[in-house]
Amino acid sequence: MAKCFSFTATRDWCFRYSFSNAGLRSSTTDLGDGTVMHVWAPKAHIKSKPTLVLIHGIGANAMWQWNDFISPLMSRFNVYVPDLLFFGDSYTTRPERSEQFQAQCVMRVMEAHGVTVMNVVGISYGGFVSYSMAAQFKERVEKLVLCCAGVCLEDKDMDEGMFKVKNVDEAVSILLPQKPEKLRELLKISFYKPAKRVPTCFLNDFINEMCTEYFEERKELIQALHKDRKLSDLPKITQPTLIIWGEHDQIFPLELAHRLKRHLGDNAELVIIKNAGHAINVEKPKELHKHFKSFLIDSLPPTKPGNHSNACKTD
């Protein structure tokens, strides 16, 4: 039987058109060790502009999470939007599942594009990867923005009741939903004001298009985040850091934002967005961009015309 119309696939196509129309191109790089990274890169890299890397969280691919931010940021930055391993068109045959390995792969694909210094914004799981980039590549990450990224969590936090779920397996069943009722649960804990009465056919369509591929690998990514995690093992990064959190975040509770601020001290600034949950990029995109602008853009010198360069294969 022929497949019915897919709202999710159509929306994905619209995001692809939006990215292209904003001045980005789809580029795939084979890193040569069984790892392939996909990134949305500028059609023309302008050397006089700084570079900004936007790193997505667990869920749909990068386009779904960053679409609202591309156009306003492109005027001041060379914007790069990678798909992390096992999302979009990025994958690896290697066994590593840590955020440290993800960070290394992002840096390698940026090197392939001729970029050595950058600012980084990461949301949720993408914040773990971004933090690791800043820790591992101190001279290459200038500024860091972490959005609702619980990098300061410890494995004991779940046992002590900090989270809505009791164990990692329960977290996986919600974060990687395979049934409509689990996707409804994810929407409920991700948004301060979640959509109500979403038709089951839409939920099934989203699951089929976005949540079934690389399920086991994504599950391993989540397990790796939690396993034996201790705050004492988290390096203190030295880059200026902006921490942004939704006041009513139920996935990574606000206590983790304060814990991260204490861990980084005066080097970090904490902004709490009111009437927002974990999905602040969807619920409060204008307010989020305002804080990006204040931290990343307002201190920049005026943009000057510069040379253009391109790299890597375009799909």
GROMACS .gro file of C-alpha atoms in nm:
model
  315
    1MET     CA    1   0.000   0.000   0.000
    2ALA     CA    2   0.134   0.343  -0.090
    3LYS     CA    3   0.250   0.560   0.197
    4CYS     CA    4   0.012   0.838   0.295
    5PHE     CA    5   0.102   1.206   0.309
    6SER     CA    6   0.353   1.280   0.582
    7PHE     CA    7   0.319   1.612   0.764
    8THR     CA    8   0.659   1.555   0.926
    9ALA     CA    9   0.839   1.486   0.597
   10THR     CA   10   0.675   1.792   0.440
   11ARG     CA   11   0.781   2.011   0.732
   12ASP     CA   12   1.132   1.871   0.706
   13TRP     CA   13   1.140   1.971   0.338
   14CYS     CA   14   1.023   2.322   0.434
   15PHE     CA   15   1.305   2.354   0.687
   16ARG     CA   16   1.553   2.238   0.424
   17TYR     CA   17   1.425   2.507   0.187
   18SER     CA   18   1.441   2.766   0.466
   19PHE     CA   19   1.805   2.682   0.546
   20SER     CA   20   1.902   2.699   0.181
   21ASN     CA   21   1.715   3.025   0.130
   22ALA     CA   22   1.899   3.176   0.430
   23GLY     CA   23   2.234   3.109   0.265
   24LEU     CA   24   2.333   2.765   0.393
   25ARG     CA   25   2.424   2.456   0.197
   26SER     CA   26   2.401   2.089   0.289
   27SER     CA   27   2.751   1.940   0.316
   28THR     CA   28   2.864   1.587   0.403
   29THR     CA   29   3.220   1.506   0.511
   30ASP     CA   30   3.371   1.158   0.542
   31LEU     CA   31   3.614   1.178   0.834
   32GLY     CA   32   3.786   0.860   0.715
   33ASP     CA   33   3.739   0.631   1.018
   34GLY     CA   34   3.387   0.506   0.957
   35THR     CA   35   3.245   0.843   1.061
   36VAL     CA   36   3.044   1.071   0.833
   37MET     CA   37   2.934   1.416   0.947
   38HIS     CA   38   2.663   1.628   0.789
   39VAL     CA   39   2.663   2.004   0.845
   40TRP     CA   40   2.474   2.303   0.712
   41ALA     CA   41   2.751   2.542   0.612
   42PRO     CA   42   2.753   2.892   0.461
   43LYS     CA   43   2.736   2.899   0.082
   44ALA     CA   44   3.003   3.168   0.112
   45HIS     CA   45   3.228   3.180   0.420
   46ILE     CA   46   3.314   3.547   0.481
   47LYS     CA   47   3.653   3.572   0.653
   48SER     CA   48   3.576   3.904   0.821
   49LYS     CA   49   3.286   3.748   1.012
   50PRO     CA   50   3.327   3.532   1.324
   51THR     CA   51   3.199   3.175   1.314
   52LEU     CA   52   2.905   3.045   1.517
   53VAL     CA   53   2.826   2.674   1.557
   54LEU     CA   54   2.475   2.575   1.665
   55ILE     CA   55   2.449   2.228   1.820
   56HIS     CA   56   2.112   2.058   1.857
   57GLY     CA   57   1.973   1.833   2.127
   58ILE     CA   58   1.812   1.490   2.119
   59GLY     CA   59   1.495   1.483   1.912
   60ALA     CA   60   1.450   1.577   1.548
   61ASN     CA   61   1.743   1.679   1.329
   62ALA     CA   62   1.924   2.012   1.359
   63MET     CA   63   1.695   2.198   1.118
   64TRP     CA   64   1.391   2.152   1.341
   65GLN     CA   65   1.569   2.293   1.644
   66TRP     CA   66   1.748   2.594   1.492
   67ASN     CA   67   1.530   2.711   1.202
   68ASP     CA   68   1.401   3.024   1.381
   69PHE     CA   69   1.756   3.145   1.452
   70ILE     CA   70   1.936   3.106   1.121
   71SER     CA   71   1.831   3.422   0.936
   72PRO     CA   72   1.889   3.672   1.220
   73LEU     CA   73   2.230   3.521   1.303
   74MET     CA   74   2.356   3.490   0.944
   75SER     CA   75   2.400   3.867   0.907
   76ARG     CA   76   2.673   3.873   1.176
   77PHE     CA   77   2.820   3.523   1.170
   78ASN     CA   78   2.932   3.243   0.946
   79VAL     CA   79   2.674   2.998   1.084
   80TYR     CA   80   2.741   2.624   1.084
   81VAL     CA   81   2.475   2.376   1.196
   82PRO     CA   82   2.601   2.017   1.229
   83ASP     CA   83   2.391   1.707   1.275
   84LEU     CA   84   2.540   1.513   1.565
   85LEU     CA   85   2.618   1.145   1.516
   86PHE     CA   86   2.302   0.935   1.465
   87PHE     CA   87   2.094   1.237   1.374
   88GLY     CA   88   2.016   1.361   1.026
   89ASP     CA   89   2.283   1.229   0.788
   90SER     CA   90   2.563   1.190   1.046
   91TYR     CA   91   2.671   0.845   1.164
   92THR     CA   92   2.967   0.633   1.268
   93THR     CA   93   3.057   0.266   1.268
   94ARG     CA   94   3.284   0.324   1.568
   95PRO     CA   95   3.165   0.217   1.915
   96GLU     CA   96   3.222   0.548   2.099
   97ARG     CA   97   2.907   0.713   2.239
   98SER     CA   98   3.043   0.983   2.470
   99GLU     CA   99   2.985   1.356   2.434
  100GLN     CA  100   3.364   1.385   2.416
  101PHE     CA  101   3.368   1.182   2.093
  102GLN     CA  102   3.078   1.384   1.953
  103ALA     CA  103   3.274   1.702   2.032
  104GLN     CA  104   3.583   1.568   1.853
  105CYS     CA  105   3.376   1.482   1.545
  106VAL     CA  106   3.224   1.831   1.533
  107MET     CA  107   3.571   1.984   1.558
  108ARG     CA  108   3.702   1.757   1.284
  109VAL     CA  109   3.423   1.853   1.044
  110MET     CA  110   3.483   2.221   1.124
  111GLU     CA  111   3.852   2.168   1.043
  112ALA     CA  112   3.746   2.014   0.712
  113HIS     CA  113   3.563   2.339   0.639
  114GLY     CA  114   3.875   2.539   0.721
  115VAL     CA  115   3.739   2.676   1.051
  116THR     CA  116   3.972   2.677   1.351
  117VAL     CA  117   3.815   2.932   1.591
  118MET     CA  118   3.446   2.959   1.674
  119ASN     CA  119   3.170   3.052   1.916
  120VAL     CA  120   2.940   2.765   2.014
  121VAL     CA  121   2.575   2.745   2.119
  122GLY     CA  122   2.438   2.412   2.241
  123ILE     CA  123   2.090   2.320   2.357
  124SER     CA  124   2.010   2.027   2.587
  125TYR     CA  125   2.224   1.728   2.476
  126GLY     CA  126   2.397   1.965   2.236
  127GLY     CA  127   2.509   2.162   2.541
  128PHE     CA  128   2.695   1.857   2.673
  129VAL     CA  129   2.877   1.834   2.341
  130SER     CA  130   2.942   2.209   2.335
  131TYR     CA  131   3.084   2.205   2.688
  132SER     CA  132   3.315   1.921   2.590
  133MET     CA  133   3.431   2.118   2.286
  134ALA     CA  134   3.520   2.410   2.512
  135ALA     CA  135   3.700   2.182   2.758
  136GLN     CA  136   3.897   1.985   2.498
  137PHE     CA  137   3.972   2.268   2.255
  138LYS     CA  138   4.034   2.568   2.479
  139GLU     CA  139   4.207   2.781   2.216
  140ARG     CA  140   3.943   2.719   1.951
  141VAL     CA  141   3.620   2.800   2.135
  142GLU     CA  142   3.594   3.172   2.214
  143LYS     CA  143   3.249   3.201   2.375
  144LEU     CA  144   2.998   2.941   2.484
  145VAL     CA  145   2.619   2.947   2.527
  146LEU     CA  146   2.454   2.656   2.709
  147CYS     CA  147   2.076   2.627   2.689
  148CYS     CA  148   1.904   2.392   2.935
  149ALA     CA  149   2.207   2.163   2.934
  150GLY     CA  150   2.238   1.958   3.251
  151VAL     CA  151   2.613   1.904   3.226
  152CYS     CA  152   2.644   1.926   3.605
  153LEU     CA  153   2.414   1.632   3.671
  154GLU     CA  154   2.545   1.337   3.871
  155ASP     CA  155   2.439   0.975   3.844
  156LYS     CA  156   2.308   0.990   4.202
  157ASP     CA  157   2.063   1.273   4.117
  158MET     CA  158   1.818   1.028   3.962
  159ASP     CA  159   1.826   0.803   4.269
  160GLU     CA  160   1.768   1.107   4.490
  161GLY     CA  161   1.452   1.206   4.300
  162MET     CA  162   1.565   1.514   4.107
  163PHE     CA  163   1.405   1.400   3.782
  164LYS     CA  164   1.054   1.302   3.673
  165VAL     CA  165   1.182   0.956   3.581
  166LYS     CA  166   1.314   0.688   3.816
  167ASN     CA  167   1.584   0.538   3.593
  168VAL     CA  168   1.764   0.576   3.261
  169ASP     CA  169   1.546   0.321   3.082
  170GLU     CA  170   1.235   0.523   3.169
  171ALA     CA  171   1.409   0.837   3.045
  172VAL     CA  172   1.493   0.666   2.716
  173SER     CA  173   1.131   0.557   2.666
  174ILE     CA  174   1.022   0.923   2.684
  175LEU     CA  175   1.316   1.098   2.513
  176LEU     CA  176   1.312   0.846   2.227
  177PRO     CA  177   0.937   0.780   2.203
  178GLN     CA  178   0.820   0.482   2.003
  179LYS     CA  179   0.451   0.513   2.089
  180PRO     CA  180   0.208   0.810   2.075
  181GLU     CA  181   0.148   0.808   2.450
  182LYS     CA  182   0.522   0.844   2.514
  183LEU     CA  183   0.548   1.133   2.268
  184ARG     CA  184   0.258   1.302   2.447
  185GLU     CA  185   0.448   1.256   2.773
  186LEU     CA  186   0.757   1.411   2.615
  187LEU     CA  187   0.558   1.712   2.496
  188LYS     CA  188   0.409   1.749   2.843
  189ILE     CA  189   0.745   1.767   3.020
  190SER     CA  190   0.924   1.966   2.747
  191PHE     CA  191   0.687   2.263   2.728
  192TYR     CA  192   0.555   2.502   2.990
  193LYS     CA  193   0.231   2.516   2.790
  194PRO     CA  194   0.222   2.193   2.588
  195ALA     CA  195  -0.009   2.151   2.291
  196LYS     CA  196  -0.326   1.966   2.382
  197ARG     CA  197  -0.521   1.707   2.186
  198VAL     CA  198  -0.257   1.652   1.917
  199PRO     CA  199  -0.406   1.392   1.678
  200THR     CA  200  -0.256   1.045   1.716
  201CYS     CA  201  -0.192   1.027   1.341
  202PHE     CA  202   0.043   1.328   1.366
  203LEU     CA  203   0.226   1.171   1.659
  204ASN     CA  204   0.268   0.839   1.477
  205ASP     CA  205   0.390   1.022   1.169
  206PHE     CA  206   0.654   1.212   1.368
  207ILE     CA  207   0.769   0.891   1.541
  208ASN     CA  208   0.799   0.707   1.209
  209GLU     CA  209   0.995   0.990   1.045
  210MET     CA  210   1.214   1.110   1.333
  211CYS     CA  211   1.235   0.858   1.618
  212THR     CA  212   1.291   0.510   1.474
  213GLU     CA  213   1.625   0.544   1.291
  214TYR     CA  214   1.936   0.472   1.500
  215PHE     CA  215   1.720   0.399   1.806
  216GLU     CA  216   1.975   0.172   1.975
  217GLU     CA  217   2.263   0.411   1.908
  218ARG     CA  218   2.071   0.708   2.046
  219LYS     CA  219   1.977   0.503   2.351
  220GLU     CA  220   2.349   0.440   2.407
  221LEU     CA  221   2.417   0.815   2.383
  222ILE     CA  222   2.172   0.879   2.668
  223GLN     CA  223   2.313   0.594   2.877
  224ALA     CA  224   2.666   0.728   2.830
  225LEU     CA  225   2.562   1.072   2.962
  226HIS     CA  226   2.445   0.928   3.293
  227LYS     CA  227   2.686   0.642   3.361
  228ASP     CA  228   2.920   0.715   3.655
  229ARG     CA  229   2.877   1.090   3.608
  230LYS     CA  230   3.019   1.306   3.888
  231LEU     CA  231   3.052   1.682   3.921
  232SER     CA  232   3.406   1.639   4.051
  233ASP     CA  233   3.504   1.496   3.710
  234LEU     CA  234   3.364   1.792   3.514
  235PRO     CA  235   3.645   2.026   3.402
  236LYS     CA  236   3.606   2.397   3.467
  237ILE     CA  237   3.609   2.573   3.134
  238THR     CA  238   3.766   2.918   3.107
  239GLN     CA  239   3.573   3.071   2.814
  240PRO     CA  240   3.306   3.336   2.883
  241THR     CA  241   2.985   3.134   2.918
  242LEU     CA  242   2.617   3.226   2.906
  243ILE     CA  243   2.383   2.978   3.074
  244ILE     CA  244   2.017   3.005   2.969
  245TRP     CA  245   1.743   2.800   3.133
  246GLY     CA  246   1.367   2.769   3.124
  247GLU     CA  247   1.216   2.851   3.463
  248HIS     CA  248   0.993   2.541   3.452
  249ASP     CA  249   1.231   2.293   3.289
  250GLN     CA  250   1.119   1.940   3.386
  251ILE     CA  251   1.386   1.751   3.191
  252PHE     CA  252   1.687   1.925   3.346
  253PRO     CA  253   1.552   2.101   3.657
  254LEU     CA  254   1.658   2.457   3.734
  255GLU     CA  255   1.880   2.340   4.021
  256LEU     CA  256   2.124   2.215   3.757
  257ALA     CA  257   2.151   2.567   3.616
  258HIS     CA  258   2.246   2.707   3.957
  259ARG     CA  259   2.486   2.417   4.011
  260LEU     CA  260   2.659   2.494   3.680
  261LYS     CA  261   2.683   2.864   3.765
  262ARG     CA  262   2.846   2.777   4.098
  263HIS     CA  263   3.084   2.539   3.920
  264LEU     CA  264   3.198   2.804   3.671
  265GLY     CA  265   3.187   3.101   3.908
  266ASP     CA  266   3.235   3.455   3.777
  267ASN     CA  267   3.321   3.324   3.432
  268ALA     CA  268   2.954   3.246   3.368
  269GLU     CA  269   2.630   3.443   3.353
  270LEU     CA  270   2.295   3.278   3.426
  271VAL     CA  271   1.971   3.390   3.259
  272ILE     CA  272   1.640   3.230   3.356
  273ILE     CA  273   1.355   3.262   3.107
  274LYS     CA  274   1.017   3.288   3.275
  275ASN     CA  275   0.712   3.094   3.160
  276ALA     CA  276   0.924   2.848   2.965
  277GLY     CA  277   1.008   2.482   2.996
  278HIS     CA  278   1.290   2.279   2.846
  279ALA     CA  279   1.209   2.358   2.482
  280ILE     CA  280   1.298   2.727   2.510
  281ASN     CA  281   1.406   2.740   2.146
  282VAL     CA  282   1.045   2.663   2.047
  283GLU     CA  283   0.855   2.842   2.325
  284LYS     CA  284   1.067   3.160   2.350
  285PRO     CA  285   1.274   3.200   2.031
  286LYS     CA  286   1.265   3.582   2.031
  287GLU     CA  287   1.374   3.608   2.393
  288LEU     CA  288   1.642   3.346   2.337
  289HIS     CA  289   1.777   3.535   2.036
  290LYS     CA  290   1.778   3.857   2.239
  291HIS     CA  291   2.016   3.694   2.487
  292PHE     CA  292   2.228   3.547   2.207
  293LYS     CA  293   2.255   3.897   2.060
  294SER     CA  294   2.350   4.060   2.389
  295PHE     CA  295   2.619   3.803   2.466
  296LEU     CA  296   2.755   3.719   2.122
  297ILE     CA  297   2.683   4.012   1.892
  298ASP     CA  298   2.671   4.341   2.082
  299SER     CA  299   3.042   4.320   2.165
  300LEU     CA  300   3.141   4.258   1.801
  301PRO     CA  301   3.290   4.529   1.578
  302PRO     CA  302   3.085   4.632   1.271
  303THR     CA  303   3.089   4.376   0.991
  304LYS     CA  304   3.323   4.454   0.701
  305PRO     CA  305   3.322   4.301   0.352
  306GLY     CA  306   3.561   4.009   0.334
  307ASN     CA  307   3.692   3.728   0.122
  308HIS     CA  308   3.476   3.426   0.048
  309SER     CA  309   3.569   3.061   0.059
  310ASN     CA  310   3.389   2.728   0.032
  311ALA     CA  311   3.487   2.374   0.128
  312CYS     CA  312   3.366   2.013   0.125
  313LYS     CA  313   3.110   1.825  -0.076
  314THR     CA  314   2.768   1.979  -0.132
  315ASP     CA  315   2.477   1.738  -0.150
   0.00000   0.00000   0.00000
